[in-house]
Amino acid sequence: MGEISVCRQHPGRLLADSSGVYGAPYQRAFAEFAETCRGLPVAEIFPFLRRAADDALLGFTEADLWEQALAISMGELYVLRVTVT
């Protein structure tokens, strides 16, 4: 399970809103990668996650993204605990 803090003024960088199933860019990207990248090596998935996190201005560490890429590769559920500050 991963953890991240998101500033109260910027929850849309990570959290879904009511305008769609996946309202935030990173959440949409993660869901897409989870569908299309299952079984790929973690090293191939990682750069896509890094780019999506950077585009959404999220402060995931390399270890966070590696863990997410591993879950995608193995087809496992990934739980992310979000703290709004």
Short mmCIF file of N, CA and C in Angstrom, two decimals:
data_model
loop_
_atom_site.label_atom_id
_atom_site.label_comp_id
_atom_site.label_asym_id
_atom_site.label_seq_id
_atom_site.Cartn_x
_atom_site.Cartn_y
_atom_site.Cartn_z
N MET A 1 0.84 -1.17 0.00
CA MET A 1 0.00 0.00 0.00
C MET A 1 0.89 1.23 0.00
N GLY A 2 0.53 2.21 -0.79
CA GLY A 2 1.26 3.46 -0.85
C GLY A 2 0.54 4.56 -0.10
N GLU A 3 1.26 5.64 0.11
CA GLU A 3 0.69 6.81 0.78
C GLU A 3 1.17 8.06 0.08
N ILE A 4 0.30 9.08 0.04
CA ILE A 4 0.67 10.37 -0.52
C ILE A 4 -0.18 11.43 0.16
N SER A 5 0.39 12.63 0.28
CA SER A 5 -0.35 13.78 0.80
C SER A 5 -0.64 14.72 -0.35
N VAL A 6 -1.85 15.24 -0.38
CA VAL A 6 -2.26 16.18 -1.42
C VAL A 6 -2.77 17.43 -0.73
N CYS A 7 -2.32 18.58 -1.19
CA CYS A 7 -2.74 19.86 -0.62
C CYS A 7 -4.25 20.03 -0.81
N ARG A 8 -4.89 20.57 0.20
CA ARG A 8 -6.35 20.78 0.18
C ARG A 8 -6.79 21.57 -1.05
N GLN A 9 -5.94 22.46 -1.55
CA GLN A 9 -6.31 23.28 -2.71
C GLN A 9 -6.19 22.52 -4.04
N HIS A 10 -5.56 21.34 -4.02
CA HIS A 10 -5.31 20.64 -5.28
C HIS A 10 -5.73 19.16 -5.27
N PRO A 11 -6.89 18.82 -4.72
CA PRO A 11 -7.26 17.40 -4.71
C PRO A 11 -7.50 16.84 -6.10
N GLY A 12 -7.83 17.68 -7.07
CA GLY A 12 -8.09 17.23 -8.42
C GLY A 12 -6.88 16.66 -9.13
N ARG A 13 -5.68 16.88 -8.56
CA ARG A 13 -4.47 16.30 -9.17
C ARG A 13 -4.44 14.79 -9.01
N LEU A 14 -5.19 14.28 -8.05
CA LEU A 14 -5.14 12.85 -7.80
C LEU A 14 -6.51 12.21 -7.73
N LEU A 15 -7.46 12.87 -7.09
CA LEU A 15 -8.74 12.25 -6.78
C LEU A 15 -9.76 12.42 -7.89
N ALA A 16 -10.59 11.41 -8.07
CA ALA A 16 -11.64 11.46 -9.08
C ALA A 16 -12.69 12.50 -8.69
N ASP A 17 -13.28 13.11 -9.69
CA ASP A 17 -14.39 14.01 -9.43
C ASP A 17 -15.64 13.41 -10.07
N SER A 18 -16.73 14.13 -9.98
CA SER A 18 -18.00 13.57 -10.45
C SER A 18 -18.19 13.69 -11.96
N SER A 19 -17.23 14.23 -12.69
CA SER A 19 -17.41 14.43 -14.12
C SER A 19 -17.13 13.18 -14.94
N GLY A 20 -16.64 12.13 -14.32
CA GLY A 20 -16.37 10.92 -15.06
C GLY A 20 -15.95 9.81 -14.13
N VAL A 21 -15.80 8.62 -14.69
CA VAL A 21 -15.39 7.48 -13.88
C VAL A 21 -14.02 7.74 -13.26
N TYR A 22 -13.10 8.26 -14.06
CA TYR A 22 -11.77 8.61 -13.57
C TYR A 22 -11.56 10.08 -13.86
N GLY A 23 -11.77 10.90 -12.85
CA GLY A 23 -11.77 12.34 -13.06
C GLY A 23 -10.40 12.98 -13.06
N ALA A 24 -9.43 12.38 -12.43
CA ALA A 24 -8.10 12.98 -12.33
C ALA A 24 -7.15 12.33 -13.33
N PRO A 25 -6.24 13.11 -13.91
CA PRO A 25 -5.34 12.56 -14.92
C PRO A 25 -4.54 11.36 -14.45
N TYR A 26 -3.99 11.40 -13.24
CA TYR A 26 -3.18 10.28 -12.80
C TYR A 26 -4.02 9.03 -12.57
N GLN A 27 -5.20 9.21 -12.03
CA GLN A 27 -6.07 8.06 -11.79
C GLN A 27 -6.46 7.41 -13.11
N ARG A 28 -6.75 8.23 -14.11
CA ARG A 28 -7.06 7.69 -15.44
C ARG A 28 -5.87 6.94 -16.02
N ALA A 29 -4.69 7.54 -15.91
CA ALA A 29 -3.48 6.91 -16.45
C ALA A 29 -3.21 5.59 -15.75
N PHE A 30 -3.32 5.57 -14.42
CA PHE A 30 -3.06 4.34 -13.68
C PHE A 30 -4.03 3.25 -14.11
N ALA A 31 -5.30 3.59 -14.23
CA ALA A 31 -6.31 2.60 -14.64
C ALA A 31 -6.01 2.06 -16.04
N GLU A 32 -5.58 2.94 -16.94
CA GLU A 32 -5.23 2.51 -18.30
C GLU A 32 -4.02 1.57 -18.27
N PHE A 33 -3.00 1.94 -17.52
CA PHE A 33 -1.81 1.10 -17.43
C PHE A 33 -2.15 -0.25 -16.80
N ALA A 34 -3.03 -0.24 -15.81
CA ALA A 34 -3.41 -1.50 -15.16
C ALA A 34 -4.07 -2.45 -16.14
N GLU A 35 -4.81 -1.90 -17.10
CA GLU A 35 -5.47 -2.73 -18.11
C GLU A 35 -4.52 -3.19 -19.21
N THR A 36 -3.64 -2.30 -19.63
CA THR A 36 -2.85 -2.58 -20.82
C THR A 36 -1.43 -3.10 -20.55
N CYS A 37 -0.93 -2.93 -19.34
CA CYS A 37 0.47 -3.26 -19.08
C CYS A 37 0.66 -4.49 -18.20
N ARG A 38 -0.41 -5.17 -17.87
CA ARG A 38 -0.28 -6.37 -17.03
C ARG A 38 0.67 -7.36 -17.70
N GLY A 39 1.62 -7.86 -16.93
CA GLY A 39 2.57 -8.83 -17.43
C GLY A 39 3.85 -8.22 -18.01
N LEU A 40 3.85 -6.93 -18.25
CA LEU A 40 5.07 -6.28 -18.75
C LEU A 40 6.08 -6.14 -17.62
N PRO A 41 7.36 -6.05 -17.94
CA PRO A 41 8.36 -5.82 -16.90
C PRO A 41 8.15 -4.47 -16.20
N VAL A 42 8.43 -4.45 -14.93
CA VAL A 42 8.27 -3.22 -14.14
C VAL A 42 9.06 -2.07 -14.76
N ALA A 43 10.24 -2.36 -15.25
CA ALA A 43 11.09 -1.32 -15.85
C ALA A 43 10.44 -0.66 -17.08
N GLU A 44 9.54 -1.36 -17.74
CA GLU A 44 8.83 -0.77 -18.89
C GLU A 44 7.64 0.07 -18.44
N ILE A 45 7.01 -0.30 -17.34
CA ILE A 45 5.84 0.42 -16.84
C ILE A 45 6.24 1.69 -16.10
N PHE A 46 7.35 1.62 -15.37
CA PHE A 46 7.79 2.72 -14.51
C PHE A 46 7.84 4.08 -15.22
N PRO A 47 8.46 4.20 -16.41
CA PRO A 47 8.54 5.52 -17.04
C PRO A 47 7.17 6.13 -17.35
N PHE A 48 6.19 5.30 -17.70
CA PHE A 48 4.84 5.80 -17.96
C PHE A 48 4.22 6.38 -16.70
N LEU A 49 4.39 5.67 -15.58
CA LEU A 49 3.87 6.17 -14.30
C LEU A 49 4.59 7.45 -13.89
N ARG A 50 5.91 7.49 -14.06
CA ARG A 50 6.69 8.68 -13.70
C ARG A 50 6.18 9.89 -14.47
N ARG A 51 5.96 9.72 -15.78
CA ARG A 51 5.48 10.83 -16.62
C ARG A 51 4.09 11.27 -16.18
N ALA A 52 3.20 10.31 -15.92
CA ALA A 52 1.84 10.65 -15.50
C ALA A 52 1.86 11.37 -14.16
N ALA A 53 2.68 10.92 -13.23
CA ALA A 53 2.77 11.56 -11.91
C ALA A 53 3.35 12.97 -12.04
N ASP A 54 4.37 13.13 -12.87
CA ASP A 54 4.96 14.45 -13.08
C ASP A 54 3.96 15.40 -13.75
N ASP A 55 3.22 14.89 -14.73
CA ASP A 55 2.22 15.72 -15.42
C ASP A 55 1.13 16.18 -14.46
N ALA A 56 0.79 15.34 -13.47
CA ALA A 56 -0.24 15.69 -12.50
C ALA A 56 0.33 16.43 -11.29
N LEU A 57 1.63 16.71 -11.32
CA LEU A 57 2.31 17.44 -10.25
C LEU A 57 2.21 16.71 -8.91
N LEU A 58 2.33 15.39 -8.97
CA LEU A 58 2.28 14.57 -7.75
C LEU A 58 3.69 14.23 -7.32
N GLY A 59 3.90 14.18 -6.03
CA GLY A 59 5.23 13.96 -5.49
C GLY A 59 5.54 12.52 -5.14
N PHE A 60 5.18 11.59 -6.01
CA PHE A 60 5.51 10.19 -5.74
C PHE A 60 7.02 10.00 -5.79
N THR A 61 7.54 9.22 -4.86
CA THR A 61 8.96 8.88 -4.89
C THR A 61 9.18 7.77 -5.92
N GLU A 62 10.45 7.53 -6.23
CA GLU A 62 10.78 6.44 -7.14
C GLU A 62 10.28 5.11 -6.57
N ALA A 63 10.45 4.93 -5.26
CA ALA A 63 9.99 3.69 -4.61
C ALA A 63 8.48 3.53 -4.72
N ASP A 64 7.73 4.63 -4.55
CA ASP A 64 6.26 4.58 -4.68
C ASP A 64 5.87 4.10 -6.07
N LEU A 65 6.48 4.70 -7.07
CA LEU A 65 6.13 4.36 -8.45
C LEU A 65 6.58 2.95 -8.82
N TRP A 66 7.72 2.53 -8.29
CA TRP A 66 8.19 1.17 -8.55
C TRP A 66 7.19 0.17 -7.97
N GLU A 67 6.69 0.45 -6.76
CA GLU A 67 5.70 -0.43 -6.12
C GLU A 67 4.41 -0.48 -6.94
N GLN A 68 3.99 0.66 -7.46
CA GLN A 68 2.79 0.71 -8.29
C GLN A 68 3.01 -0.07 -9.59
N ALA A 69 4.17 0.11 -10.19
CA ALA A 69 4.47 -0.61 -11.44
C ALA A 69 4.51 -2.11 -11.20
N LEU A 70 5.04 -2.52 -10.06
CA LEU A 70 5.07 -3.95 -9.73
C LEU A 70 3.65 -4.51 -9.60
N ALA A 71 2.78 -3.76 -8.94
CA ALA A 71 1.38 -4.21 -8.80
C ALA A 71 0.71 -4.34 -10.16
N ILE A 72 0.94 -3.36 -11.04
CA ILE A 72 0.37 -3.42 -12.38
C ILE A 72 0.91 -4.63 -13.13
N SER A 73 2.22 -4.83 -13.09
CA SER A 73 2.84 -5.93 -13.80
C SER A 73 2.27 -7.28 -13.36
N MET A 74 2.04 -7.42 -12.05
CA MET A 74 1.56 -8.68 -11.50
C MET A 74 0.04 -8.80 -11.51
N GLY A 75 -0.65 -7.74 -11.95
CA GLY A 75 -2.10 -7.77 -12.00
C GLY A 75 -2.74 -7.74 -10.62
N GLU A 76 -2.04 -7.14 -9.66
CA GLU A 76 -2.54 -7.08 -8.28
C GLU A 76 -3.23 -5.75 -8.01
N LEU A 77 -4.11 -5.77 -7.04
CA LEU A 77 -4.77 -4.56 -6.57
C LEU A 77 -3.76 -3.67 -5.87
N TYR A 78 -3.80 -2.38 -6.12
CA TYR A 78 -2.91 -1.44 -5.45
C TYR A 78 -3.75 -0.47 -4.64
N VAL A 79 -3.45 -0.35 -3.37
CA VAL A 79 -4.19 0.54 -2.48
C VAL A 79 -3.31 1.75 -2.19
N LEU A 80 -3.88 2.93 -2.35
CA LEU A 80 -3.16 4.18 -2.10
C LEU A 80 -3.90 4.96 -1.03
N ARG A 81 -3.22 5.21 0.07
CA ARG A 81 -3.81 6.02 1.15
C ARG A 81 -3.49 7.49 0.85
N VAL A 82 -4.54 8.32 0.72
CA VAL A 82 -4.39 9.73 0.41
C VAL A 82 -4.72 10.54 1.65
N THR A 83 -3.79 11.44 2.02
CA THR A 83 -4.02 12.36 3.12
C THR A 83 -4.14 13.75 2.52
N VAL A 84 -5.22 14.45 2.84
CA VAL A 84 -5.42 15.81 2.36
C VAL A 84 -4.92 16.76 3.47
N THR A 85 -3.97 17.61 3.10
CA THR A 85 -3.37 18.51 4.08
C THR A 85 -3.84 19.94 3.89
#
